[in-house]
PDB file of C-alpha atoms in Angstrom:
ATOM      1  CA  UNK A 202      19.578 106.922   3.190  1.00 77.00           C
ATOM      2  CA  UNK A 203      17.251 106.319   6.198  1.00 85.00           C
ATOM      3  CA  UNK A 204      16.773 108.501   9.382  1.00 90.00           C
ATOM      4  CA  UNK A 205      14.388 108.752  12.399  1.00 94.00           C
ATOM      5  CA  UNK A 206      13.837 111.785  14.497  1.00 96.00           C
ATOM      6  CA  UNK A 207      11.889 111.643  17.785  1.00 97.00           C
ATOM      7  CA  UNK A 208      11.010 115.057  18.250  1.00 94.00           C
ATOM      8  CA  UNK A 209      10.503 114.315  22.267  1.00 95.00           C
ATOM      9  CA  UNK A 210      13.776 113.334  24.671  1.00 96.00           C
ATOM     10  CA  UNK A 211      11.362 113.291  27.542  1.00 97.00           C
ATOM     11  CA  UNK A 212       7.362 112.842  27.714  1.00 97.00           C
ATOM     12  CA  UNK A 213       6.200 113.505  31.516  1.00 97.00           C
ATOM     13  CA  UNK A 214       2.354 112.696  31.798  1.00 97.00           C
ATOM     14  CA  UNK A 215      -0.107 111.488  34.467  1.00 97.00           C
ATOM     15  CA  UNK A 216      -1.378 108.214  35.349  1.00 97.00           C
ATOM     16  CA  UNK A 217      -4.867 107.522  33.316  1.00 97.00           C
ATOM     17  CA  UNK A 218      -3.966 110.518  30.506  1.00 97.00           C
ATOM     18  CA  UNK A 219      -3.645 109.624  26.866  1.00 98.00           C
ATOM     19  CA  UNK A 220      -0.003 110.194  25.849  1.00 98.00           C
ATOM     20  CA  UNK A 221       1.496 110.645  22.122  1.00 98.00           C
ATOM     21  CA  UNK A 222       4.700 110.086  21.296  1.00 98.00           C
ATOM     22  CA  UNK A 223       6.131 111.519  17.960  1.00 98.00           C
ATOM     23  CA  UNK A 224       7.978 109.944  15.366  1.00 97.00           C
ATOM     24  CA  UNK A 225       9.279 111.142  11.619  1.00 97.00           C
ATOM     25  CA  UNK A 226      10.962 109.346   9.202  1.00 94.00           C
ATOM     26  CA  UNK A 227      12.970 109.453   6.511  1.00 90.00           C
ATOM     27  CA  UNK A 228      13.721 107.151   3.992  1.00 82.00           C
ATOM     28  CA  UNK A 229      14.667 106.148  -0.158  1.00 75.00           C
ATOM     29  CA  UNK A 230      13.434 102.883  -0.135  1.00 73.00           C
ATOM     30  CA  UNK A 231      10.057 100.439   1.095  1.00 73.00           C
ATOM     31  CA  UNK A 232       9.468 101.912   4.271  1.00 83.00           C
ATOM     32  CA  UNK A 233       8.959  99.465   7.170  1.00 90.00           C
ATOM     33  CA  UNK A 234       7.864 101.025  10.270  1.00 93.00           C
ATOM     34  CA  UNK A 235       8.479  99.760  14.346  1.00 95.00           C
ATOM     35  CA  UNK A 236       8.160 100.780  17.850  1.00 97.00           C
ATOM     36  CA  UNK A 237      10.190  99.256  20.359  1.00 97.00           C
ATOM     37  CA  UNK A 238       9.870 100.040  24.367  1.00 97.00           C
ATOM     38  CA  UNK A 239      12.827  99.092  26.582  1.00 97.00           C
ATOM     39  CA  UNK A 240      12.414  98.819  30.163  1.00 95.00           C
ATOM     40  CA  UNK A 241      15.386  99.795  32.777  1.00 91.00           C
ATOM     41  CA  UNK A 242      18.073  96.773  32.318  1.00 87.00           C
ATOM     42  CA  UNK A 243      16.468  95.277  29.465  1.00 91.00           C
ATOM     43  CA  UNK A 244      16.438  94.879  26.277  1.00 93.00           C
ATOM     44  CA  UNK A 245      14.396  96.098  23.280  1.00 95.00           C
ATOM     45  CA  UNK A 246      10.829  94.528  22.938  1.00 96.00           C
ATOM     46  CA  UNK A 247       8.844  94.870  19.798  1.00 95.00           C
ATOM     47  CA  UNK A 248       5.383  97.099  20.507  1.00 97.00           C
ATOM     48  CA  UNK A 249       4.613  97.545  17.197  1.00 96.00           C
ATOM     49  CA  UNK A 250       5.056  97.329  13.493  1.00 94.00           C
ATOM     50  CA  UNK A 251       3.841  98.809  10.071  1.00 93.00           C
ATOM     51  CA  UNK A 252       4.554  96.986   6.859  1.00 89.00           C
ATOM     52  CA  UNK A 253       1.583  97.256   4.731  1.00 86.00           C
ATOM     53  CA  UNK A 254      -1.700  97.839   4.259  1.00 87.00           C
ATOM     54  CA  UNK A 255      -3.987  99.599   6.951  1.00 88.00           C
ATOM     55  CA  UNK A 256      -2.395 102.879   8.309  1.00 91.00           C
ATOM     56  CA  UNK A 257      -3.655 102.251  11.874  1.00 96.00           C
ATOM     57  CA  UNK A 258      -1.612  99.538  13.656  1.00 96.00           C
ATOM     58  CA  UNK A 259      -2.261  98.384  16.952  1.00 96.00           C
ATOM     59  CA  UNK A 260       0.143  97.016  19.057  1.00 96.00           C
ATOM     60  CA  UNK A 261       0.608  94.949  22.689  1.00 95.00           C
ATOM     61  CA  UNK A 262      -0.143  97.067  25.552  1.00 94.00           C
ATOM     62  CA  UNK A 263      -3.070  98.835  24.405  1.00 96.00           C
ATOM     63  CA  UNK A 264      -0.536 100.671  22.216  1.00 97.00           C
ATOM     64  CA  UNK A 265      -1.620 101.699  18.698  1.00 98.00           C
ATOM     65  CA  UNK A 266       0.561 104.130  15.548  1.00 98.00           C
ATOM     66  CA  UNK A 267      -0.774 105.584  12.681  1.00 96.00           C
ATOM     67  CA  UNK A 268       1.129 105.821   9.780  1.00 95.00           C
ATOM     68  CA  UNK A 269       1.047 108.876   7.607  1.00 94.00           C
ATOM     69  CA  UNK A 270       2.840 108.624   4.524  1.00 92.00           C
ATOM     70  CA  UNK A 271       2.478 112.614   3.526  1.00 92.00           C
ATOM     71  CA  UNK A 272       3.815 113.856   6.670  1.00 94.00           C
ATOM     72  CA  UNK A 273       5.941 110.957   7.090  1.00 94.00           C
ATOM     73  CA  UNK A 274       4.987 110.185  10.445  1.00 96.00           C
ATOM     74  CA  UNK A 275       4.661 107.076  12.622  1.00 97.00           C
ATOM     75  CA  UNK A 276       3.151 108.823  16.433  1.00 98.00           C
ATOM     76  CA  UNK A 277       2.654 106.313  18.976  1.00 98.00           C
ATOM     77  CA  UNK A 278      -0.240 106.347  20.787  1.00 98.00           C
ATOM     78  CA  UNK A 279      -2.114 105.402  24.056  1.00 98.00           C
ATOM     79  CA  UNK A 280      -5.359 106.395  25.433  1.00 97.00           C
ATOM     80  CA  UNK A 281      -4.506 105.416  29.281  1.00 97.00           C
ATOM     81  CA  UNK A 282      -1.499 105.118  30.283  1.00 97.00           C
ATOM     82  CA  UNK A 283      -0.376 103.521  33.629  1.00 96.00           C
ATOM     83  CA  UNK A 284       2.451 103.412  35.807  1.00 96.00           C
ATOM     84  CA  UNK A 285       3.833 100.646  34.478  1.00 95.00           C
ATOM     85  CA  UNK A 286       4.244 102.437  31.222  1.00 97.00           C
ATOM     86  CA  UNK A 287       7.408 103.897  32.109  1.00 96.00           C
ATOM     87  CA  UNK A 288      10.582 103.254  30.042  1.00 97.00           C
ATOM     88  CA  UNK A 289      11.932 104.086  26.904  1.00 97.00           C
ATOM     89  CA  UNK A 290      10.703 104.144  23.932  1.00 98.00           C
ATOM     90  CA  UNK A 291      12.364 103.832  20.492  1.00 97.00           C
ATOM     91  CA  UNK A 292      10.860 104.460  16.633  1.00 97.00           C
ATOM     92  CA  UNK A 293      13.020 102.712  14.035  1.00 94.00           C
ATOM     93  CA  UNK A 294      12.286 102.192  10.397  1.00 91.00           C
ATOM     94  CA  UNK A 295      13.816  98.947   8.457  1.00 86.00           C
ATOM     95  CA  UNK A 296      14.277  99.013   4.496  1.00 66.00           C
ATOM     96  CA  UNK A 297      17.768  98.161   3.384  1.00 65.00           C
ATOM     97  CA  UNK A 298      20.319  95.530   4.362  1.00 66.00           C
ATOM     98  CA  UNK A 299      18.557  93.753   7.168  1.00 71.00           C
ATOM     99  CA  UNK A 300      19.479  96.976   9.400  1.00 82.00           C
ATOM    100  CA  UNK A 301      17.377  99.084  11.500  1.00 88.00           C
ATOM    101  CA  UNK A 302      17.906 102.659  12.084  1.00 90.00           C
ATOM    102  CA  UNK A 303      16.533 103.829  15.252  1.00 94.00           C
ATOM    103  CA  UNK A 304      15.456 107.392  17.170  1.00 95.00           C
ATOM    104  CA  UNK A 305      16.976 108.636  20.144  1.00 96.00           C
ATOM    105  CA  UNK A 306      14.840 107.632  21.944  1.00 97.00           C
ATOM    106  CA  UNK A 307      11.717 109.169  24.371  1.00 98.00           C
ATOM    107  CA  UNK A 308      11.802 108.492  27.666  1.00 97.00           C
ATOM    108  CA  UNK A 309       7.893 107.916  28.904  1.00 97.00           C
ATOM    109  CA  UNK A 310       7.850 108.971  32.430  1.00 97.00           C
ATOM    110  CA  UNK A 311       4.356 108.334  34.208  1.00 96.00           C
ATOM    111  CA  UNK A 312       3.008 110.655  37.364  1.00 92.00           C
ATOM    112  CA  UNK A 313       0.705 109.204  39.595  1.00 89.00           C
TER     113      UNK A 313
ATOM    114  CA  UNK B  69       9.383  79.939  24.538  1.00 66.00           C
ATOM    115  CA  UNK B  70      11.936  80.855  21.734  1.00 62.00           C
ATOM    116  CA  UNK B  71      14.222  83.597  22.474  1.00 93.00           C
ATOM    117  CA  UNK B  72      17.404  85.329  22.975  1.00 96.00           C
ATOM    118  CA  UNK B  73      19.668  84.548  26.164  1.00 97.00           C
ATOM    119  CA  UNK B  74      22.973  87.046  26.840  1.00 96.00           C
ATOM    120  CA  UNK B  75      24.898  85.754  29.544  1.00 91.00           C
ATOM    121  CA  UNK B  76      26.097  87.138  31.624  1.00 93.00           C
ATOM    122  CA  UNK B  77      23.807  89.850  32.399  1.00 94.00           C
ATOM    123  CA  UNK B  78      26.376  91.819  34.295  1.00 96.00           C
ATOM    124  CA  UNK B  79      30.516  91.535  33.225  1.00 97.00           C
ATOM    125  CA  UNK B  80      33.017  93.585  35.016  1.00 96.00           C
ATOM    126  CA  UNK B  81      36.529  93.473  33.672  1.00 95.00           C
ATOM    127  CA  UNK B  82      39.426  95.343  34.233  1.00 96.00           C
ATOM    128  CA  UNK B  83      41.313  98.142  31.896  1.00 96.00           C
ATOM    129  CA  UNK B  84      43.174  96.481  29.215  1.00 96.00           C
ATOM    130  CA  UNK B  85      41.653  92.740  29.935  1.00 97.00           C
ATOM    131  CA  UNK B  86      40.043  90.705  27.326  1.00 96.00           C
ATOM    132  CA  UNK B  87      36.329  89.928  27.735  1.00 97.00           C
ATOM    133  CA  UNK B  88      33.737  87.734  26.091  1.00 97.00           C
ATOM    134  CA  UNK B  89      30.244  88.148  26.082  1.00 97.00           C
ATOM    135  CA  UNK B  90      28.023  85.214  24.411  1.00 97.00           C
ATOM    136  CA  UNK B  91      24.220  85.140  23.010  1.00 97.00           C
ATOM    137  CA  UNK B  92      22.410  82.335  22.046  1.00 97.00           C
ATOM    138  CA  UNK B  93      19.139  82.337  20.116  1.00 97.00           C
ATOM    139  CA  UNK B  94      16.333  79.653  19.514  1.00 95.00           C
ATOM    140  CA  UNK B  95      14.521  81.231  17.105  1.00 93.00           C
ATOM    141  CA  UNK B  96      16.521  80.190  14.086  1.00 92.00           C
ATOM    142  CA  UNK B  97      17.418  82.963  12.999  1.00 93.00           C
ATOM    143  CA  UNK B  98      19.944  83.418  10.179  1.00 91.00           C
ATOM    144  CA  UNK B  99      20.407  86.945  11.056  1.00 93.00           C
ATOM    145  CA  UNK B 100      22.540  87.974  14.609  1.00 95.00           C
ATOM    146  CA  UNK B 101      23.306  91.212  15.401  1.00 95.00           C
ATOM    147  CA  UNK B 102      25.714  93.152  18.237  1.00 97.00           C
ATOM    148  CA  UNK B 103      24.608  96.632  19.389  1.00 96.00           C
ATOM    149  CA  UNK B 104      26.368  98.941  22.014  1.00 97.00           C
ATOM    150  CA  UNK B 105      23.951 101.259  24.111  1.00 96.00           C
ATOM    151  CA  UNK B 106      25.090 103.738  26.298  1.00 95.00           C
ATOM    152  CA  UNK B 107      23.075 105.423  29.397  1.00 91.00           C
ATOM    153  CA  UNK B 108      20.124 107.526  27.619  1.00 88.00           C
ATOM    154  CA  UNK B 109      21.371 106.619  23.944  1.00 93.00           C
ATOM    155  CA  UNK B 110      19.827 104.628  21.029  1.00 93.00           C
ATOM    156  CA  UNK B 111      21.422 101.175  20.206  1.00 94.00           C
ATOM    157  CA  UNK B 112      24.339 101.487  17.810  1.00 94.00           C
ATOM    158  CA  UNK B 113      24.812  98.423  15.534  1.00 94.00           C
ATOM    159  CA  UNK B 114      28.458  97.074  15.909  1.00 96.00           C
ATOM    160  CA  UNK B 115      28.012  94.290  12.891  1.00 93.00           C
ATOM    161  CA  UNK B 116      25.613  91.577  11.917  1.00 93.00           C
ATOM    162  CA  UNK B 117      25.849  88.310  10.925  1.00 93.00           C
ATOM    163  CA  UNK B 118      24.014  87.329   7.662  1.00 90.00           C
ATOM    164  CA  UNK B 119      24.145  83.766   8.426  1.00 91.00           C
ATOM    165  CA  UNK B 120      28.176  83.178   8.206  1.00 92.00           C
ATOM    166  CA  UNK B 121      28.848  86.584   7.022  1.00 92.00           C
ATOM    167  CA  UNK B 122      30.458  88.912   8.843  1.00 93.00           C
ATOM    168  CA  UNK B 123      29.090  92.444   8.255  1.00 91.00           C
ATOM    169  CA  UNK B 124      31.090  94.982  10.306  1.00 92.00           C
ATOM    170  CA  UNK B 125      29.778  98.637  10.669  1.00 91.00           C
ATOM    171  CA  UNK B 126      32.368 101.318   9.309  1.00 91.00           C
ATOM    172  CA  UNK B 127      32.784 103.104  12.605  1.00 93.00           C
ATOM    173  CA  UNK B 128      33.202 100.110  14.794  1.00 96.00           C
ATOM    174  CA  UNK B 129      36.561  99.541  16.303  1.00 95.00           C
ATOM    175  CA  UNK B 130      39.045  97.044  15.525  1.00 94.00           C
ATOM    176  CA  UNK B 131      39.120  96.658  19.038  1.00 95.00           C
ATOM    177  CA  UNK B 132      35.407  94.905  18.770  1.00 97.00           C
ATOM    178  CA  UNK B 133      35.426  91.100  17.289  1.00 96.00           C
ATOM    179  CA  UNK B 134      32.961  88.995  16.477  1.00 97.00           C
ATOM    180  CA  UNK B 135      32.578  84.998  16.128  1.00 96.00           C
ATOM    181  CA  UNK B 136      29.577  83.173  15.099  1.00 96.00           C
ATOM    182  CA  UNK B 137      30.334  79.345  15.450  1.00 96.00           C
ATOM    183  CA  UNK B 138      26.935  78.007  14.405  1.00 95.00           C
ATOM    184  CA  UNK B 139      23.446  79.149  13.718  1.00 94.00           C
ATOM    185  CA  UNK B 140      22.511  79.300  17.643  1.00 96.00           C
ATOM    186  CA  UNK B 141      25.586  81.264  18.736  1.00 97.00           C
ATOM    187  CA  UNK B 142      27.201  84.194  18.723  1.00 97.00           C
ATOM    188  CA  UNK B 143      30.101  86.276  20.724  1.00 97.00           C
ATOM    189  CA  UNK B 144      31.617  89.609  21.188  1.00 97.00           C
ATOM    190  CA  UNK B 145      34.860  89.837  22.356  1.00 97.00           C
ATOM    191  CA  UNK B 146      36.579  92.937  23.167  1.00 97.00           C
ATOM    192  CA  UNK B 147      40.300  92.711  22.901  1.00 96.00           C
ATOM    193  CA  UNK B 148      41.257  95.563  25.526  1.00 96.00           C
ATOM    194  CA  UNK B 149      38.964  97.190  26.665  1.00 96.00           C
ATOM    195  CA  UNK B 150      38.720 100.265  27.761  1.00 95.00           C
ATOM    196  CA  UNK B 151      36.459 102.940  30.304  1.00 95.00           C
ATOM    197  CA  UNK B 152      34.908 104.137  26.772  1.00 95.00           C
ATOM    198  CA  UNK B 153      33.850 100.450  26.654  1.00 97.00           C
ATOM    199  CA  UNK B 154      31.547 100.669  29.490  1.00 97.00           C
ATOM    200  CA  UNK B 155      27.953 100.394  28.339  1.00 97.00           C
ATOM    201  CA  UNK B 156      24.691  98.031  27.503  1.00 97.00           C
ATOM    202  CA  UNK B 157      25.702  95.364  24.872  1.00 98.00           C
ATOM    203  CA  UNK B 158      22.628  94.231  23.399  1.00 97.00           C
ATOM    204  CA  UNK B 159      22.335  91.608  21.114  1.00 97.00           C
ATOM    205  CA  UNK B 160      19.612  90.418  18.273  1.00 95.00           C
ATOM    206  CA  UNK B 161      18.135  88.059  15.657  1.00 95.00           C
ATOM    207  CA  UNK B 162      16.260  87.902  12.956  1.00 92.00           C
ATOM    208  CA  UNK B 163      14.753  86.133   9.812  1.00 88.00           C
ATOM    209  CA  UNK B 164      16.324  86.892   6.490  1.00 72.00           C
ATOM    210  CA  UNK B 165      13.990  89.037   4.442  1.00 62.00           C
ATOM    211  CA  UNK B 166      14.085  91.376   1.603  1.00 58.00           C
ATOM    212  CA  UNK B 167      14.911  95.039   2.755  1.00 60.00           C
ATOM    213  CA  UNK B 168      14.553  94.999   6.511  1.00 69.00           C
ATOM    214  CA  UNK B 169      10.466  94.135   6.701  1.00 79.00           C
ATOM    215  CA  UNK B 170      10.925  91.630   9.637  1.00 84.00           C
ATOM    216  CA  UNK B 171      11.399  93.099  13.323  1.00 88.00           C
ATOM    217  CA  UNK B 172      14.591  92.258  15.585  1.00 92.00           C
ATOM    218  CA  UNK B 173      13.982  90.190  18.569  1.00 94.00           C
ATOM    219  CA  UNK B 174      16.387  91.320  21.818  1.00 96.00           C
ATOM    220  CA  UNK B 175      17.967  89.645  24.429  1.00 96.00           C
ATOM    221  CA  UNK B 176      18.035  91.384  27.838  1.00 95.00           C
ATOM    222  CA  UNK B 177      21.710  92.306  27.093  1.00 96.00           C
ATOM    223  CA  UNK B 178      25.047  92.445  29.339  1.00 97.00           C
ATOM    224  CA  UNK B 179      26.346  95.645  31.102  1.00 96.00           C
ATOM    225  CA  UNK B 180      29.643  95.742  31.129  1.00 97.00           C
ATOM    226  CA  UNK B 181      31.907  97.599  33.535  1.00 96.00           C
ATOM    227  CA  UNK B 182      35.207  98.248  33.516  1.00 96.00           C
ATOM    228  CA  UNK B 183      37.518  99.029  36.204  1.00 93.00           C
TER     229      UNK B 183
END
């Protein structure tokens, strides 16, 4: 069986500051690894993803993960974030029946 | 560009009234999924389509059906629904692979309402 736990519901930070957002996993099988953001009245869209290889992913937005197989970990990370930033973001993991199981979700707000 | 259309991108219906919500992709994709998402909550898969097979989720209702006429399109009708019914209906594709490696591409979805 496969789960994800975001251990943030909400993430306030300022405009400019780096932000982390957390992500652990669980899971039986090959472990494929994605970040999705969702922006008020729209869908999901892909940031990131980890297959293979290199444990430092970077995605679209200046948005890069690192996965850490011992702590089973997938954080999300930015160095500057901006106001556009703000939305939702979801961890999921992939690995058994074309399904994804996601987080709960952590809701990125940005201060100016 | 290839992608996933939901129309419409707002429904309202009334108690008890059929409804029909439609996605089309242009991807290709032999994979088509339904999600429900509700204010502040992950998506929660309804069923998928692995190319003509229907794969319905254990704890969706019977009240949710599904028809995939060809490879482009796919709908969710709701029989009768209800205010429980009320949410984000997203829907997604994606390429047949070998234990989930290959992301899910979204359309914007529909938001239903009922009245």
């Amino acid at each position: 069986a496969q789960s994800v736990t975001q251990l943030d519901s909400q993430v306030p930070v300022f405009e400019e500051a780096p932000v982390e957002l957390r992500c652990n996993y669980s899971s039986s099988v090959s472990v494929y690894l994605f970040w999705y953001v969702q922006y008020p009245n729209q869908g999901l869209q892909l940031l990131l993803k980890y297959l293979s290889g290199s444990t430092l992913v970077k995605g679209i937005n200046g948005f890069e993960a690192e996965f850490n197989k011992s702590q089973t970990s997938f954080h999300l990370r930015k160095p500057s974030v901006h106001i556009s930033d703000t939305a939702e973001y979801f961890c999921a993991v992939g690995g058994g029946a074309q399904k994804l199981v996601f987080g709960q979700g952590t809701r990125l707000t940005i201060n100016p | 560009d290839a992608m996933v259309i939901q129309n419409p991108r707002y429904q309202v219906t009334q108690f008890g009234k059929p409804v029909t919500l439609s996605c089309s992709q242009t991807l290709n994709h032999n994979v088509m999924y339904w999600y429900q998402q509700k204010s502040s909550q992950a998506p929660k898969l309804l069923f998928h389509y692995y190319d003509k097979d229907f794969n319905n989720e254990a704890d969706t209702p019977d009240n949710f059906q599904s028809r995939r006429p060809n490879t482009s399109f796919c709908f969710l009708d709701i029989r009768s629904p209800g205010l429980g019914d009320a949410a984000m209906y997203l829907c997604a594709t994606s390429r047949d692979t070998q234990g989930g490696s290959q992301p899910q591409h979204f359309g914007d979805g529909t938001r239903l309402s009922i009245l």
